Amino acid sequence: MWMGWRRLAAVLISAGVAAGCYESDVPLDAAPTAGIDAGLLGPWRCLPVDGEADEAAATLTVTPQPAAGTFEATWDEPGSAPDRYEGFASRVDDVTYLNTRERRDGGALSAWFFVRPTLLRPNVLLVQVVDEPALAGAPKTAAGLREALRRRRDDPALLTGGALCARVRR
């Protein structure tokens, strides 16, 4: 089992052996610049793209929040306490990134990390995070990060292997 946000990040970076998610002191924008795609909302069963054959599925639940473009997410693995996240959407050209932080015990928030969700079908979601080496050397400002994401948009090294999720039937 994984620990804290690192559990989700580990899934999203294909078990987290050699890479890590990029962490930032600033989000891509000060406030949401895009809405949360309604197709992302609800419960999902997720497995790492490069997981082991006996890997237990986790449940990812994404819920909208009252402020436009904001969300909360819960990552729940069997046998572990759920991890909680919050954030909002930003657009970089025509790509949506979720500025995301873990809400830790006591309410403390982690650094920002950037999630790129892709609905492959209405009931199939690929969740990937921006990889640490991909933005190494990028300016540590929102404008600098946005420009680095814009330049590397089609670079396969920008994003991690990820998690593949299937919508839970209601």
mmCIF file of C-alpha atoms in Angstrom:
data_model
loop_
_atom_site.group_PDB
_atom_site.id
_atom_site.type_symbol
_atom_site.label_atom_id
_atom_site.label_comp_id
_atom_site.label_asym_id
_atom_site.label_seq_id
_atom_site.Cartn_x
_atom_site.Cartn_y
_atom_site.Cartn_z
ATOM 1 C CA MET A 1 0.000 0.000 0.000
ATOM 2 C CA TRP A 2 1.069 3.566 -0.630
ATOM 3 C CA MET A 3 1.352 6.472 1.843
ATOM 4 C CA GLY A 4 -0.731 9.701 1.659
ATOM 5 C CA TRP A 5 -0.743 11.640 -1.623
ATOM 6 C CA ARG A 6 2.242 9.561 -2.527
ATOM 7 C CA ARG A 7 -0.177 6.623 -2.918
ATOM 8 C CA LEU A 8 -2.084 8.423 -5.637
ATOM 9 C CA ALA A 9 1.089 9.893 -7.108
ATOM 10 C CA ALA A 10 2.682 6.452 -7.068
ATOM 11 C CA VAL A 11 -0.208 5.062 -9.077
ATOM 12 C CA LEU A 12 -0.028 8.010 -11.400
ATOM 13 C CA ILE A 13 3.695 7.672 -11.897
ATOM 14 C CA SER A 14 3.624 3.944 -12.455
ATOM 15 C CA ALA A 15 4.563 2.893 -8.949
ATOM 16 C CA GLY A 16 6.810 5.894 -8.318
ATOM 17 C CA VAL A 17 10.114 4.048 -8.632
ATOM 18 C CA ALA A 18 12.206 6.499 -10.621
ATOM 19 C CA ALA A 19 10.099 9.590 -11.079
ATOM 20 C CA GLY A 20 7.940 11.955 -9.115
ATOM 21 C CA CYS A 21 5.214 14.450 -9.679
ATOM 22 C CA TYR A 22 6.207 18.061 -10.170
ATOM 23 C CA GLU A 23 5.385 20.150 -7.093
ATOM 24 C CA SER A 24 4.955 23.907 -7.125
ATOM 25 C CA ASP A 25 4.439 26.716 -4.650
ATOM 26 C CA VAL A 26 2.053 28.337 -7.129
ATOM 27 C CA PRO A 27 -0.887 27.040 -9.193
ATOM 28 C CA LEU A 28 -1.079 27.659 -12.940
ATOM 29 C CA ASP A 29 -3.604 30.458 -12.337
ATOM 30 C CA ALA A 30 -4.706 32.354 -9.239
ATOM 31 C CA ALA A 31 -8.311 31.235 -9.789
ATOM 32 C CA PRO A 32 -10.120 28.745 -12.058
ATOM 33 C CA THR A 33 -9.940 29.531 -15.778
ATOM 34 C CA ALA A 34 -12.033 26.515 -16.762
ATOM 35 C CA GLY A 35 -14.902 24.548 -15.349
ATOM 36 C CA ILE A 36 -14.575 21.012 -14.084
ATOM 37 C CA ASP A 37 -15.722 18.691 -16.868
ATOM 38 C CA ALA A 38 -18.956 17.082 -15.639
ATOM 39 C CA GLY A 39 -17.707 13.821 -17.134
ATOM 40 C CA LEU A 40 -15.004 13.657 -14.440
ATOM 41 C CA LEU A 41 -17.462 13.818 -11.571
ATOM 42 C CA GLY A 42 -18.498 10.816 -9.537
ATOM 43 C CA PRO A 43 -16.873 7.568 -8.448
ATOM 44 C CA TRP A 44 -14.230 5.697 -10.452
ATOM 45 C CA ARG A 45 -12.376 2.387 -9.910
ATOM 46 C CA CYS A 46 -8.696 2.885 -10.746
ATOM 47 C CA LEU A 47 -5.608 0.805 -11.403
ATOM 48 C CA PRO A 48 -2.080 1.950 -12.305
ATOM 49 C CA VAL A 49 -1.344 1.685 -16.009
ATOM 50 C CA ASP A 50 1.778 -0.373 -15.265
ATOM 51 C CA GLY A 51 0.469 -2.085 -12.115
ATOM 52 C CA GLU A 52 1.001 -5.588 -10.840
ATOM 53 C CA ALA A 53 -1.445 -8.363 -11.763
ATOM 54 C CA ASP A 54 -2.710 -8.608 -8.176
ATOM 55 C CA GLU A 55 -2.989 -4.838 -7.615
ATOM 56 C CA ALA A 56 -6.165 -3.901 -5.731
ATOM 57 C CA ALA A 57 -8.294 -1.223 -7.357
ATOM 58 C CA ALA A 58 -8.671 2.114 -5.612
ATOM 59 C CA THR A 59 -11.773 4.280 -5.706
ATOM 60 C CA LEU A 60 -11.418 7.870 -6.894
ATOM 61 C CA THR A 61 -14.423 10.081 -6.203
ATOM 62 C CA VAL A 62 -14.523 13.588 -7.702
ATOM 63 C CA THR A 63 -17.132 16.077 -6.477
ATOM 64 C CA PRO A 64 -17.737 19.680 -7.517
ATOM 65 C CA GLN A 65 -17.501 22.416 -4.912
ATOM 66 C CA PRO A 66 -19.636 25.554 -4.576
ATOM 67 C CA ALA A 67 -17.027 27.856 -6.141
ATOM 68 C CA ALA A 68 -17.142 27.522 -9.932
ATOM 69 C CA GLY A 69 -14.378 25.388 -11.398
ATOM 70 C CA THR A 70 -13.334 23.851 -8.066
ATOM 71 C CA PHE A 71 -13.424 20.230 -6.942
ATOM 72 C CA GLU A 72 -12.681 17.830 -4.125
ATOM 73 C CA ALA A 73 -11.406 14.319 -4.732
ATOM 74 C CA THR A 74 -11.010 11.307 -2.477
ATOM 75 C CA TRP A 75 -8.614 8.453 -3.195
ATOM 76 C CA ASP A 76 -9.617 5.343 -1.241
ATOM 77 C CA GLU A 77 -7.645 2.099 -1.222
ATOM 78 C CA PRO A 78 -8.700 -1.057 0.581
ATOM 79 C CA GLY A 79 -7.146 -1.200 4.042
ATOM 80 C CA SER A 80 -6.061 2.461 4.132
ATOM 81 C CA ALA A 81 -7.601 5.720 5.276
ATOM 82 C CA PRO A 82 -8.844 7.802 2.331
ATOM 83 C CA ASP A 83 -6.717 10.667 1.043
ATOM 84 C CA ARG A 84 -8.402 13.981 0.246
ATOM 85 C CA TYR A 85 -7.542 16.530 -2.418
ATOM 86 C CA GLU A 86 -8.866 19.836 -3.625
ATOM 87 C CA GLY A 87 -8.193 22.089 -6.519
ATOM 88 C CA PHE A 88 -9.417 23.874 -9.604
ATOM 89 C CA ALA A 89 -9.120 23.763 -13.365
ATOM 90 C CA SER A 90 -6.810 25.796 -15.584
ATOM 91 C CA ARG A 91 -6.557 25.841 -19.361
ATOM 92 C CA VAL A 92 -3.236 26.035 -21.159
ATOM 93 C CA ASP A 93 -4.262 26.570 -24.758
ATOM 94 C CA ASP A 94 -6.822 23.783 -25.293
ATOM 95 C CA VAL A 95 -5.542 21.458 -22.534
ATOM 96 C CA THR A 96 -7.125 21.342 -19.087
ATOM 97 C CA TYR A 97 -4.935 20.783 -16.043
ATOM 98 C CA LEU A 98 -6.233 20.363 -12.516
ATOM 99 C CA ASN A 99 -4.251 22.419 -9.992
ATOM 100 C CA THR A 100 -4.372 19.962 -7.095
ATOM 101 C CA ARG A 101 -3.291 19.875 -3.434
ATOM 102 C CA GLU A 102 -3.645 17.230 -0.767
ATOM 103 C CA ARG A 103 -5.640 18.243 2.301
ATOM 104 C CA ARG A 104 -3.692 16.637 5.125
ATOM 105 C CA ASP A 105 -4.812 15.832 8.657
ATOM 106 C CA GLY A 106 -5.417 19.070 10.542
ATOM 107 C CA GLY A 107 -6.234 20.921 7.320
ATOM 108 C CA ALA A 108 -2.686 21.639 6.109
ATOM 109 C CA LEU A 109 -2.316 21.687 2.325
ATOM 110 C CA SER A 110 0.492 20.176 0.267
ATOM 111 C CA ALA A 111 2.325 21.936 -2.543
ATOM 112 C CA TRP A 112 0.467 22.193 -5.845
ATOM 113 C CA PHE A 113 0.780 19.452 -8.436
ATOM 114 C CA PHE A 114 -0.797 19.319 -11.866
ATOM 115 C CA VAL A 115 -3.130 16.550 -13.016
ATOM 116 C CA ARG A 116 -4.160 16.066 -16.630
ATOM 117 C CA PRO A 117 -7.342 13.994 -16.876
ATOM 118 C CA THR A 118 -8.349 12.532 -20.223
ATOM 119 C CA LEU A 119 -11.762 11.002 -20.810
ATOM 120 C CA LEU A 120 -10.966 8.250 -23.300
ATOM 121 C CA ARG A 121 -14.661 7.322 -23.378
ATOM 122 C CA PRO A 122 -17.528 8.597 -21.220
ATOM 123 C CA ASN A 123 -16.871 5.744 -18.771
ATOM 124 C CA VAL A 124 -13.038 5.452 -19.085
ATOM 125 C CA LEU A 125 -10.668 8.001 -17.544
ATOM 126 C CA LEU A 126 -6.888 8.274 -17.853
ATOM 127 C CA VAL A 127 -5.384 10.305 -15.008
ATOM 128 C CA GLN A 128 -1.785 11.513 -15.350
ATOM 129 C CA VAL A 129 0.368 14.002 -13.468
ATOM 130 C CA VAL A 130 3.056 16.334 -14.737
ATOM 131 C CA ASP A 131 6.390 14.615 -14.127
ATOM 132 C CA GLU A 132 9.135 16.324 -12.105
ATOM 133 C CA PRO A 133 11.925 16.036 -14.707
ATOM 134 C CA ALA A 134 9.660 17.450 -17.419
ATOM 135 C CA LEU A 135 9.562 20.893 -15.788
ATOM 136 C CA ALA A 136 13.042 20.899 -14.270
ATOM 137 C CA GLY A 137 14.527 24.308 -14.904
ATOM 138 C CA ALA A 138 11.181 25.960 -15.656
ATOM 139 C CA PRO A 139 10.648 29.323 -13.953
ATOM 140 C CA LYS A 140 8.831 28.859 -10.636
ATOM 141 C CA THR A 141 6.072 31.311 -11.571
ATOM 142 C CA ALA A 142 2.591 30.659 -12.925
ATOM 143 C CA ALA A 143 3.539 32.290 -16.241
ATOM 144 C CA GLY A 144 6.772 30.292 -16.449
ATOM 145 C CA LEU A 145 5.015 27.007 -15.679
ATOM 146 C CA ARG A 146 2.275 27.721 -18.211
ATOM 147 C CA GLU A 147 4.861 28.457 -20.894
ATOM 148 C CA ALA A 148 6.801 25.271 -20.067
ATOM 149 C CA LEU A 149 3.594 23.221 -20.293
ATOM 150 C CA ARG A 150 2.743 24.904 -23.592
ATOM 151 C CA ARG A 151 6.190 24.112 -25.060
ATOM 152 C CA ARG A 152 6.151 20.473 -23.869
ATOM 153 C CA ARG A 153 2.478 19.774 -24.511
ATOM 154 C CA ASP A 154 3.098 16.963 -27.019
ATOM 155 C CA ASP A 155 6.221 15.620 -25.316
ATOM 156 C CA PRO A 156 5.511 12.070 -24.051
ATOM 157 C CA ALA A 157 7.875 12.727 -21.121
ATOM 158 C CA LEU A 158 5.656 15.536 -19.784
ATOM 159 C CA LEU A 159 3.209 13.168 -18.113
ATOM 160 C CA THR A 160 3.563 10.034 -16.049
ATOM 161 C CA GLY A 161 2.190 6.591 -16.939
ATOM 162 C CA GLY A 162 -0.935 7.226 -14.958
ATOM 163 C CA ALA A 163 -3.983 5.434 -13.697
ATOM 164 C CA LEU A 164 -6.756 3.998 -15.808
ATOM 165 C CA CYS A 165 -10.187 4.341 -14.243
ATOM 166 C CA ALA A 166 -13.618 2.930 -15.067
ATOM 167 C CA ARG A 167 -16.765 4.746 -14.000
ATOM 168 C CA VAL A 168 -18.606 3.023 -11.167
ATOM 169 C CA ARG A 169 -22.184 2.181 -12.075
ATOM 170 C CA ARG A 170 -24.735 3.909 -9.918
#
